[in-house]
């Protein structure tokens, strides 16, 4: 793979933060690396997104054990991507939960996604030898499921396609806090390589309708208070729209993928170039937006080979 592709050169360890965003609700964040949510109930703990490897998951567990000794009963996976799910075995949870659509995507493309992401982001896969294999849920649901951690209720919901076709959120009504996975980011680029640009704004609108007090986003700092929540929702919507519009104009006008890349950079670099994983996401975002603009509704499966071919085309 050519030098500079995705995050192959990013080997700098990030500073971890563990932020309480509501009573018994925590966000494990690391300067734009994948976030993990922690929901502490009366009798047990629910984890939202597992990290890429058991080694990274153990860092989350260390933080959890600094605030509670209650057992980790549930691991909720907001979608199927390897960096979110392959650390699940470390938690020893009795239930691993995904949407039905996310499970179907593991069947369809889980191994290919693992192989592709491993090549894109080697730092996140340090300790990969301890991954026991693909992560499979023990429980799935279609649109909505409710779990009780003692008296604390957690609603898991599919609100619409966005980052993937199977994204779910976890809402804790007693605190009006939501864990959104990669539907919402904060000062981090949105990865749109498996996304649905036309649907994403509506899904963000469904989240906004909750008038949330806090959000744990997929990447970036925890969002506490109406001002930060709305800023992140606005910014995510702007990122998605600013990416898609120039690419769609080129694609629908008969232009090449490289021309779409140049148009996207012209529109997005001035606003987002300093965001975490911006350069990592850009080629995948361009390729997916180009396909969607030409009517390809289901994102094509990324493989290590497709990654290389796409990058070579974009480098001219």
mmCIF file of C-alpha atoms in Angstrom:
data_model
loop_
_atom_site.group_PDB
_atom_site.id
_atom_site.type_symbol
_atom_site.label_atom_id
_atom_site.label_comp_id
_atom_site.label_asym_id
_atom_site.label_seq_id
_atom_site.Cartn_x
_atom_site.Cartn_y
_atom_site.Cartn_z
ATOM 1 C CA UNK A 1 0.000 0.000 0.000
ATOM 2 C CA UNK A 2 1.294 3.445 -0.866
ATOM 3 C CA UNK A 3 2.754 5.547 1.912
ATOM 4 C CA UNK A 4 0.195 7.743 3.617
ATOM 5 C CA UNK A 5 -2.809 5.515 3.015
ATOM 6 C CA UNK A 6 -5.535 5.744 5.690
ATOM 7 C CA UNK A 7 -3.914 5.572 9.162
ATOM 8 C CA UNK A 8 -0.964 3.320 8.339
ATOM 9 C CA UNK A 9 1.423 6.004 9.577
ATOM 10 C CA UNK A 10 -0.472 6.834 12.773
ATOM 11 C CA UNK A 11 1.332 4.978 15.554
ATOM 12 C CA UNK A 12 1.041 7.652 18.262
ATOM 13 C CA UNK A 13 -0.813 6.502 21.363
ATOM 14 C CA UNK A 14 -3.727 8.729 22.316
ATOM 15 C CA UNK A 15 -4.588 10.221 25.687
ATOM 16 C CA UNK A 16 -7.605 8.487 27.220
ATOM 17 C CA UNK A 17 -10.408 10.372 28.948
ATOM 18 C CA UNK A 18 -13.169 8.816 31.039
ATOM 19 C CA UNK A 19 -15.962 11.335 31.406
ATOM 20 C CA UNK A 20 -19.183 11.060 33.391
ATOM 21 C CA UNK A 21 -21.982 12.372 31.156
ATOM 22 C CA UNK A 22 -24.885 11.532 33.480
ATOM 23 C CA UNK A 23 -25.309 9.705 36.749
ATOM 24 C CA UNK A 24 -23.623 6.332 36.264
ATOM 25 C CA UNK A 25 -23.042 7.030 32.558
ATOM 26 C CA UNK A 26 -19.532 7.307 31.196
ATOM 27 C CA UNK A 27 -17.754 7.952 27.889
ATOM 28 C CA UNK A 28 -14.356 6.388 27.248
ATOM 29 C CA UNK A 29 -12.713 8.621 24.629
ATOM 30 C CA UNK A 30 -9.217 8.883 23.167
ATOM 31 C CA UNK A 31 -8.576 11.903 20.943
ATOM 32 C CA UNK A 32 -10.542 10.684 17.936
ATOM 33 C CA UNK A 33 -10.006 6.946 18.377
ATOM 34 C CA UNK A 34 -13.195 4.836 18.680
ATOM 35 C CA UNK A 35 -15.201 5.625 21.811
ATOM 36 C CA UNK A 36 -16.881 3.207 24.212
ATOM 37 C CA UNK A 37 -19.918 3.940 26.374
ATOM 38 C CA UNK A 38 -20.540 2.627 29.883
ATOM 39 C CA UNK A 39 -24.004 2.399 31.453
ATOM 40 C CA UNK A 40 -24.075 1.447 35.130
ATOM 41 C CA UNK A 41 -27.366 0.145 36.447
ATOM 42 C CA UNK A 42 -28.499 -1.053 39.860
ATOM 43 C CA UNK A 43 -27.197 -4.564 39.393
ATOM 44 C CA UNK A 44 -25.027 -4.675 36.276
ATOM 45 C CA UNK A 45 -23.145 -2.776 33.585
ATOM 46 C CA UNK A 46 -23.799 -2.359 29.860
ATOM 47 C CA UNK A 47 -20.947 -1.546 27.488
ATOM 48 C CA UNK A 48 -21.678 0.242 24.207
ATOM 49 C CA UNK A 49 -19.078 -0.645 21.559
ATOM 50 C CA UNK A 50 -16.271 -2.990 22.448
ATOM 51 C CA UNK A 51 -13.049 -1.619 20.870
ATOM 52 C CA UNK A 52 -10.946 -3.333 18.204
ATOM 53 C CA UNK A 53 -9.090 -5.896 20.307
ATOM 54 C CA UNK A 54 -9.278 -7.462 23.755
ATOM 55 C CA UNK A 55 -6.129 -5.483 24.653
ATOM 56 C CA UNK A 56 -7.937 -2.196 24.034
ATOM 57 C CA UNK A 57 -11.097 -3.493 25.706
ATOM 58 C CA UNK A 58 -9.076 -4.165 28.838
ATOM 59 C CA UNK A 59 -8.267 -0.458 28.995
ATOM 60 C CA UNK A 60 -12.008 0.208 29.118
ATOM 61 C CA UNK A 61 -12.489 -2.458 31.780
ATOM 62 C CA UNK A 62 -9.777 -0.833 33.893
ATOM 63 C CA UNK A 63 -11.707 2.455 33.803
ATOM 64 C CA UNK A 64 -15.011 0.700 34.561
ATOM 65 C CA UNK A 65 -13.465 -0.975 37.597
ATOM 66 C CA UNK A 66 -12.338 2.430 38.858
ATOM 67 C CA UNK A 67 -15.999 3.416 39.320
ATOM 68 C CA UNK A 68 -17.936 0.176 39.925
ATOM 69 C CA UNK A 69 -17.480 -3.488 40.774
ATOM 70 C CA UNK A 70 -20.840 -4.515 39.281
ATOM 71 C CA UNK A 71 -20.683 -7.280 36.669
ATOM 72 C CA UNK A 72 -20.584 -6.428 32.978
ATOM 73 C CA UNK A 73 -23.674 -8.227 31.724
ATOM 74 C CA UNK A 74 -24.285 -6.678 28.305
ATOM 75 C CA UNK A 75 -22.127 -5.575 25.388
ATOM 76 C CA UNK A 76 -24.106 -3.560 22.836
ATOM 77 C CA UNK A 77 -22.546 -3.108 19.409
ATOM 78 C CA UNK A 78 -23.781 -0.060 17.515
ATOM 79 C CA UNK A 79 -22.775 -1.568 14.155
ATOM 80 C CA UNK A 80 -20.595 -4.279 12.642
ATOM 81 C CA UNK A 81 -17.238 -2.581 11.975
ATOM 82 C CA UNK A 82 -14.174 -4.435 13.222
ATOM 83 C CA UNK A 83 -12.823 -1.544 15.298
ATOM 84 C CA UNK A 84 -16.081 -1.588 17.264
ATOM 85 C CA UNK A 85 -16.693 -5.280 17.800
ATOM 86 C CA UNK A 86 -13.585 -7.471 17.838
ATOM 87 C CA UNK A 87 -12.700 -6.695 21.464
ATOM 88 C CA UNK A 88 -16.034 -7.993 22.774
ATOM 89 C CA UNK A 89 -14.679 -11.249 24.187
ATOM 90 C CA UNK A 90 -12.685 -9.413 26.875
ATOM 91 C CA UNK A 91 -15.770 -8.299 28.791
ATOM 92 C CA UNK A 92 -17.076 -11.769 29.640
ATOM 93 C CA UNK A 93 -20.623 -10.500 29.104
ATOM 94 C CA UNK A 94 -23.531 -12.929 29.127
ATOM 95 C CA UNK A 95 -25.192 -11.125 26.202
ATOM 96 C CA UNK A 96 -23.791 -9.465 23.082
ATOM 97 C CA UNK A 97 -26.415 -7.386 21.286
ATOM 98 C CA UNK A 98 -26.646 -6.093 17.700
ATOM 99 C CA UNK A 99 -29.406 -5.125 15.349
ATOM 100 C CA UNK A 100 -30.557 -7.874 13.011
ATOM 101 C CA UNK A 101 -29.210 -5.866 10.093
ATOM 102 C CA UNK A 102 -25.789 -5.502 11.725
ATOM 103 C CA UNK A 103 -25.607 -9.259 12.248
ATOM 104 C CA UNK A 104 -26.506 -9.799 8.610
ATOM 105 C CA UNK A 105 -23.640 -7.522 7.666
ATOM 106 C CA UNK A 106 -21.225 -9.609 9.747
ATOM 107 C CA UNK A 107 -22.386 -12.612 7.732
ATOM 108 C CA UNK A 108 -22.073 -10.756 4.446
ATOM 109 C CA UNK A 109 -18.848 -8.797 4.954
ATOM 110 C CA UNK A 110 -17.481 -9.207 8.476
ATOM 111 C CA UNK A 111 -14.274 -11.013 7.549
ATOM 112 C CA UNK A 112 -13.574 -8.712 4.617
ATOM 113 C CA UNK A 113 -14.084 -5.683 6.863
ATOM 114 C CA UNK A 114 -11.704 -7.102 9.474
ATOM 115 C CA UNK A 115 -9.008 -7.737 6.865
ATOM 116 C CA UNK A 116 -9.461 -4.287 5.358
ATOM 117 C CA UNK A 117 -9.468 -2.393 8.655
ATOM 118 C CA UNK A 118 -6.441 -4.314 9.900
ATOM 119 C CA UNK A 119 -4.486 -2.919 6.979
ATOM 120 C CA UNK A 120 -5.831 0.601 7.357
ATOM 121 C CA UNK A 121 -5.188 1.134 11.070
ATOM 122 C CA UNK A 122 -2.414 -1.075 12.470
ATOM 123 C CA UNK A 123 -2.149 0.790 15.791
ATOM 124 C CA UNK A 124 -5.709 -0.105 16.770
ATOM 125 C CA UNK A 125 -5.021 -3.779 16.116
ATOM 126 C CA UNK A 126 -2.006 -4.176 18.377
ATOM 127 C CA UNK A 127 -2.689 -7.328 20.342
ATOM 128 C CA UNK A 128 -4.804 -8.721 17.512
ATOM 129 C CA UNK A 129 -3.511 -12.218 18.271
ATOM 130 C CA UNK A 130 -5.986 -12.401 21.184
ATOM 131 C CA UNK A 131 -9.054 -11.844 18.985
ATOM 132 C CA UNK A 132 -10.901 -15.197 18.990
ATOM 133 C CA UNK A 133 -12.634 -14.607 15.656
ATOM 134 C CA UNK A 134 -15.595 -12.670 14.320
ATOM 135 C CA UNK A 135 -17.924 -11.317 16.992
ATOM 136 C CA UNK A 136 -21.418 -12.803 16.861
ATOM 137 C CA UNK A 137 -24.387 -11.479 18.855
ATOM 138 C CA UNK A 138 -26.354 -13.628 21.258
ATOM 139 C CA UNK A 139 -29.355 -11.294 20.921
ATOM 140 C CA UNK A 140 -30.656 -9.282 17.961
ATOM 141 C CA UNK A 141 -33.656 -7.061 17.322
ATOM 142 C CA UNK A 142 -35.239 -5.249 14.406
ATOM 143 C CA UNK A 143 -36.228 -1.713 15.411
ATOM 144 C CA UNK A 144 -36.344 -1.448 19.205
ATOM 145 C CA UNK A 145 -35.474 -3.409 22.337
ATOM 146 C CA UNK A 146 -35.595 -2.451 26.005
ATOM 147 C CA UNK A 147 -33.312 -3.772 28.738
ATOM 148 C CA UNK A 148 -33.396 -3.183 32.474
ATOM 149 C CA UNK A 149 -30.258 -2.968 34.576
ATOM 150 C CA UNK A 150 -32.236 -3.256 37.780
ATOM 151 C CA UNK A 151 -34.501 -0.229 37.703
ATOM 152 C CA UNK A 152 -32.451 1.574 35.057
ATOM 153 C CA UNK A 153 -34.010 1.259 31.621
ATOM 154 C CA UNK A 154 -32.028 1.331 28.379
ATOM 155 C CA UNK A 155 -33.774 1.603 25.011
ATOM 156 C CA UNK A 156 -31.863 0.307 22.001
ATOM 157 C CA UNK A 157 -33.219 1.698 18.752
ATOM 158 C CA UNK A 158 -32.699 1.667 15.033
ATOM 159 C CA UNK A 159 -33.488 5.240 13.974
ATOM 160 C CA UNK A 160 -32.457 4.975 10.330
ATOM 161 C CA UNK A 161 -29.500 4.297 8.091
ATOM 162 C CA UNK A 162 -26.470 6.537 8.470
ATOM 163 C CA UNK A 163 -22.880 5.383 9.074
ATOM 164 C CA UNK A 164 -24.044 1.881 8.077
ATOM 165 C CA UNK A 165 -27.386 0.268 7.288
ATOM 166 C CA UNK A 166 -27.580 -1.300 10.751
ATOM 167 C CA UNK A 167 -26.672 1.502 13.177
ATOM 168 C CA UNK A 168 -28.370 1.501 16.561
ATOM 169 C CA UNK A 169 -28.337 3.948 19.458
ATOM 170 C CA UNK A 170 -28.697 3.389 23.205
ATOM 171 C CA UNK A 171 -30.902 5.858 25.081
ATOM 172 C CA UNK A 172 -31.061 6.077 28.860
ATOM 173 C CA UNK A 173 -34.364 7.858 29.598
ATOM 174 C CA UNK A 174 -33.798 8.663 33.276
ATOM 175 C CA UNK A 175 -30.802 10.828 32.331
ATOM 176 C CA UNK A 176 -31.864 11.665 28.748
ATOM 177 C CA UNK A 177 -28.430 10.587 27.505
ATOM 178 C CA UNK A 178 -27.719 8.767 24.249
ATOM 179 C CA UNK A 179 -24.827 6.663 22.989
ATOM 180 C CA UNK A 180 -24.891 7.136 19.216
ATOM 181 C CA UNK A 181 -21.992 5.180 17.801
ATOM 182 C CA UNK A 182 -20.656 6.709 14.608
ATOM 183 C CA UNK A 183 -23.921 8.334 13.587
ATOM 184 C CA UNK A 184 -22.617 11.395 15.463
ATOM 185 C CA UNK A 185 -18.985 12.542 15.652
ATOM 186 C CA UNK A 186 -17.352 15.532 17.313
ATOM 187 C CA UNK A 187 -14.391 17.195 15.613
ATOM 188 C CA UNK A 188 -13.667 13.897 13.946
ATOM 189 C CA UNK A 189 -14.296 13.023 10.331
ATOM 190 C CA UNK A 190 -17.272 10.815 9.603
ATOM 191 C CA UNK A 191 -16.299 7.537 7.983
ATOM 192 C CA UNK A 192 -18.813 7.196 5.146
ATOM 193 C CA UNK A 193 -17.345 4.250 3.265
ATOM 194 C CA UNK A 194 -20.324 2.066 4.215
ATOM 195 C CA UNK A 195 -22.722 4.945 4.700
ATOM 196 C CA UNK A 196 -25.998 6.201 3.327
ATOM 197 C CA UNK A 197 -25.679 9.906 2.571
ATOM 198 C CA UNK A 198 -29.332 10.505 1.690
ATOM 199 C CA UNK A 199 -30.609 8.913 4.906
ATOM 200 C CA UNK A 200 -28.011 10.211 7.353
ATOM 201 C CA UNK A 201 -29.543 13.713 7.858
ATOM 202 C CA UNK A 202 -32.954 12.214 8.690
ATOM 203 C CA UNK A 203 -31.367 9.911 11.241
ATOM 204 C CA UNK A 204 -29.604 12.875 12.824
ATOM 205 C CA UNK A 205 -32.959 14.635 12.937
ATOM 206 C CA UNK A 206 -34.478 11.687 14.796
ATOM 207 C CA UNK A 207 -31.692 11.969 17.375
ATOM 208 C CA UNK A 208 -32.198 15.724 17.655
ATOM 209 C CA UNK A 209 -35.889 15.160 18.441
ATOM 210 C CA UNK A 210 -34.898 13.657 21.810
ATOM 211 C CA UNK A 211 -33.557 17.068 22.966
ATOM 212 C CA UNK A 212 -30.758 15.212 24.708
ATOM 213 C CA UNK A 213 -28.821 16.394 27.732
ATOM 214 C CA UNK A 214 -25.674 14.551 26.652
ATOM 215 C CA UNK A 215 -24.293 12.321 23.901
ATOM 216 C CA UNK A 216 -21.388 9.915 23.803
ATOM 217 C CA UNK A 217 -20.454 10.136 20.105
ATOM 218 C CA UNK A 218 -18.598 7.534 18.083
ATOM 219 C CA UNK A 219 -15.399 9.567 18.058
ATOM 220 C CA UNK A 220 -14.382 12.787 19.739
ATOM 221 C CA UNK A 221 -15.088 14.329 23.119
ATOM 222 C CA UNK A 222 -18.119 13.554 25.228
ATOM 223 C CA UNK A 223 -20.920 16.051 24.567
ATOM 224 C CA UNK A 224 -22.530 17.430 27.707
ATOM 225 C CA UNK A 225 -25.199 20.104 27.560
ATOM 226 C CA UNK A 226 -27.574 21.334 24.873
ATOM 227 C CA UNK A 227 -24.987 23.595 23.232
ATOM 228 C CA UNK A 228 -22.414 20.832 22.644
ATOM 229 C CA UNK A 229 -25.046 18.293 21.627
ATOM 230 C CA UNK A 230 -26.530 20.587 18.987
ATOM 231 C CA UNK A 231 -23.099 21.697 17.770
ATOM 232 C CA UNK A 232 -22.110 18.073 17.154
ATOM 233 C CA UNK A 233 -25.378 17.283 15.377
ATOM 234 C CA UNK A 234 -24.993 20.375 13.195
ATOM 235 C CA UNK A 235 -21.364 19.627 12.460
ATOM 236 C CA UNK A 236 -21.995 15.992 11.562
ATOM 237 C CA UNK A 237 -24.806 17.006 9.203
ATOM 238 C CA UNK A 238 -22.564 19.610 7.596
ATOM 239 C CA UNK A 239 -19.739 17.112 7.138
ATOM 240 C CA UNK A 240 -22.004 14.575 5.440
ATOM 241 C CA UNK A 241 -23.624 17.160 3.141
ATOM 242 C CA UNK A 242 -20.353 18.928 2.309
ATOM 243 C CA UNK A 243 -18.819 15.607 1.337
ATOM 244 C CA UNK A 244 -21.678 14.367 -0.806
ATOM 245 C CA UNK A 245 -22.667 17.469 -2.795
ATOM 246 C CA UNK A 246 -19.475 18.090 -4.801
ATOM 247 C CA UNK A 247 -18.919 14.385 -5.426
ATOM 248 C CA UNK A 248 -22.480 13.899 -6.664
ATOM 249 C CA UNK A 249 -22.105 16.808 -9.095
ATOM 250 C CA UNK A 250 -19.002 15.242 -10.584
ATOM 251 C CA UNK A 251 -20.359 11.682 -10.684
ATOM 252 C CA UNK A 252 -23.701 12.630 -12.191
ATOM 253 C CA UNK A 253 -21.924 14.827 -14.732
ATOM 254 C CA UNK A 254 -19.830 11.907 -15.973
ATOM 255 C CA UNK A 255 -16.632 12.876 -14.170
ATOM 256 C CA UNK A 256 -14.022 10.462 -12.848
ATOM 257 C CA UNK A 257 -13.406 9.291 -9.296
ATOM 258 C CA UNK A 258 -10.217 11.370 -9.230
ATOM 259 C CA UNK A 259 -12.181 14.466 -10.279
ATOM 260 C CA UNK A 260 -14.680 13.753 -7.507
ATOM 261 C CA UNK A 261 -11.789 13.471 -5.032
ATOM 262 C CA UNK A 262 -10.454 16.873 -6.121
ATOM 263 C CA UNK A 263 -13.909 18.463 -5.834
ATOM 264 C CA UNK A 264 -14.452 17.017 -2.383
ATOM 265 C CA UNK A 265 -11.085 18.242 -1.169
ATOM 266 C CA UNK A 266 -11.813 21.724 -2.458
ATOM 267 C CA UNK A 267 -15.075 21.831 -0.487
ATOM 268 C CA UNK A 268 -14.045 19.984 2.660
ATOM 269 C CA UNK A 269 -10.364 20.712 3.308
ATOM 270 C CA UNK A 270 -10.982 24.315 4.422
ATOM 271 C CA UNK A 271 -13.559 23.199 6.999
ATOM 272 C CA UNK A 272 -12.449 19.774 8.163
ATOM 273 C CA UNK A 273 -8.773 19.173 7.370
ATOM 274 C CA UNK A 274 -7.785 19.420 11.045
ATOM 275 C CA UNK A 275 -10.346 16.844 12.185
ATOM 276 C CA UNK A 276 -9.253 13.484 13.546
ATOM 277 C CA UNK A 277 -8.942 10.740 10.884
ATOM 278 C CA UNK A 278 -9.870 13.183 8.109
ATOM 279 C CA UNK A 279 -7.228 11.915 5.683
ATOM 280 C CA UNK A 280 -8.020 8.339 6.704
ATOM 281 C CA UNK A 281 -11.709 8.676 5.811
ATOM 282 C CA UNK A 282 -11.498 10.811 2.698
ATOM 283 C CA UNK A 283 -10.794 8.199 0.005
ATOM 284 C CA UNK A 284 -13.503 5.854 1.301
ATOM 285 C CA UNK A 285 -15.975 8.720 1.601
ATOM 286 C CA UNK A 286 -15.330 9.799 -1.970
ATOM 287 C CA UNK A 287 -15.718 6.278 -3.337
ATOM 288 C CA UNK A 288 -18.983 5.634 -1.497
ATOM 289 C CA UNK A 289 -20.517 9.043 -2.327
ATOM 290 C CA UNK A 290 -19.601 8.535 -5.988
ATOM 291 C CA UNK A 291 -21.386 5.166 -5.992
ATOM 292 C CA UNK A 292 -24.469 6.471 -4.175
ATOM 293 C CA UNK A 293 -24.754 9.400 -6.572
ATOM 294 C CA UNK A 294 -24.899 6.870 -9.413
ATOM 295 C CA UNK A 295 -27.719 4.950 -7.751
ATOM 296 C CA UNK A 296 -25.798 2.189 -5.951
ATOM 297 C CA UNK A 297 -27.836 1.857 -2.761
ATOM 298 C CA UNK A 298 -25.948 -0.953 -1.012
ATOM 299 C CA UNK A 299 -22.320 -0.049 -0.293
ATOM 300 C CA UNK A 300 -19.864 -2.314 -2.054
ATOM 301 C CA UNK A 301 -17.813 -4.554 0.205
ATOM 302 C CA UNK A 302 -14.393 -3.200 1.094
ATOM 303 C CA UNK A 303 -11.516 -5.622 0.856
ATOM 304 C CA UNK A 304 -7.780 -5.124 1.210
ATOM 305 C CA UNK A 305 -7.511 -5.490 -2.574
ATOM 306 C CA UNK A 306 -10.226 -2.926 -3.235
ATOM 307 C CA UNK A 307 -8.521 -0.531 -0.822
ATOM 308 C CA UNK A 308 -5.303 -0.723 -2.837
ATOM 309 C CA UNK A 309 -7.033 -0.317 -6.191
ATOM 310 C CA UNK A 310 -9.045 2.692 -5.029
ATOM 311 C CA UNK A 311 -6.012 4.425 -3.517
ATOM 312 C CA UNK A 312 -3.979 3.955 -6.684
ATOM 313 C CA UNK A 313 -6.755 5.540 -8.765
ATOM 314 C CA UNK A 314 -7.000 8.531 -6.447
ATOM 315 C CA UNK A 315 -3.245 9.069 -6.515
ATOM 316 C CA UNK A 316 -3.369 9.250 -10.293
#
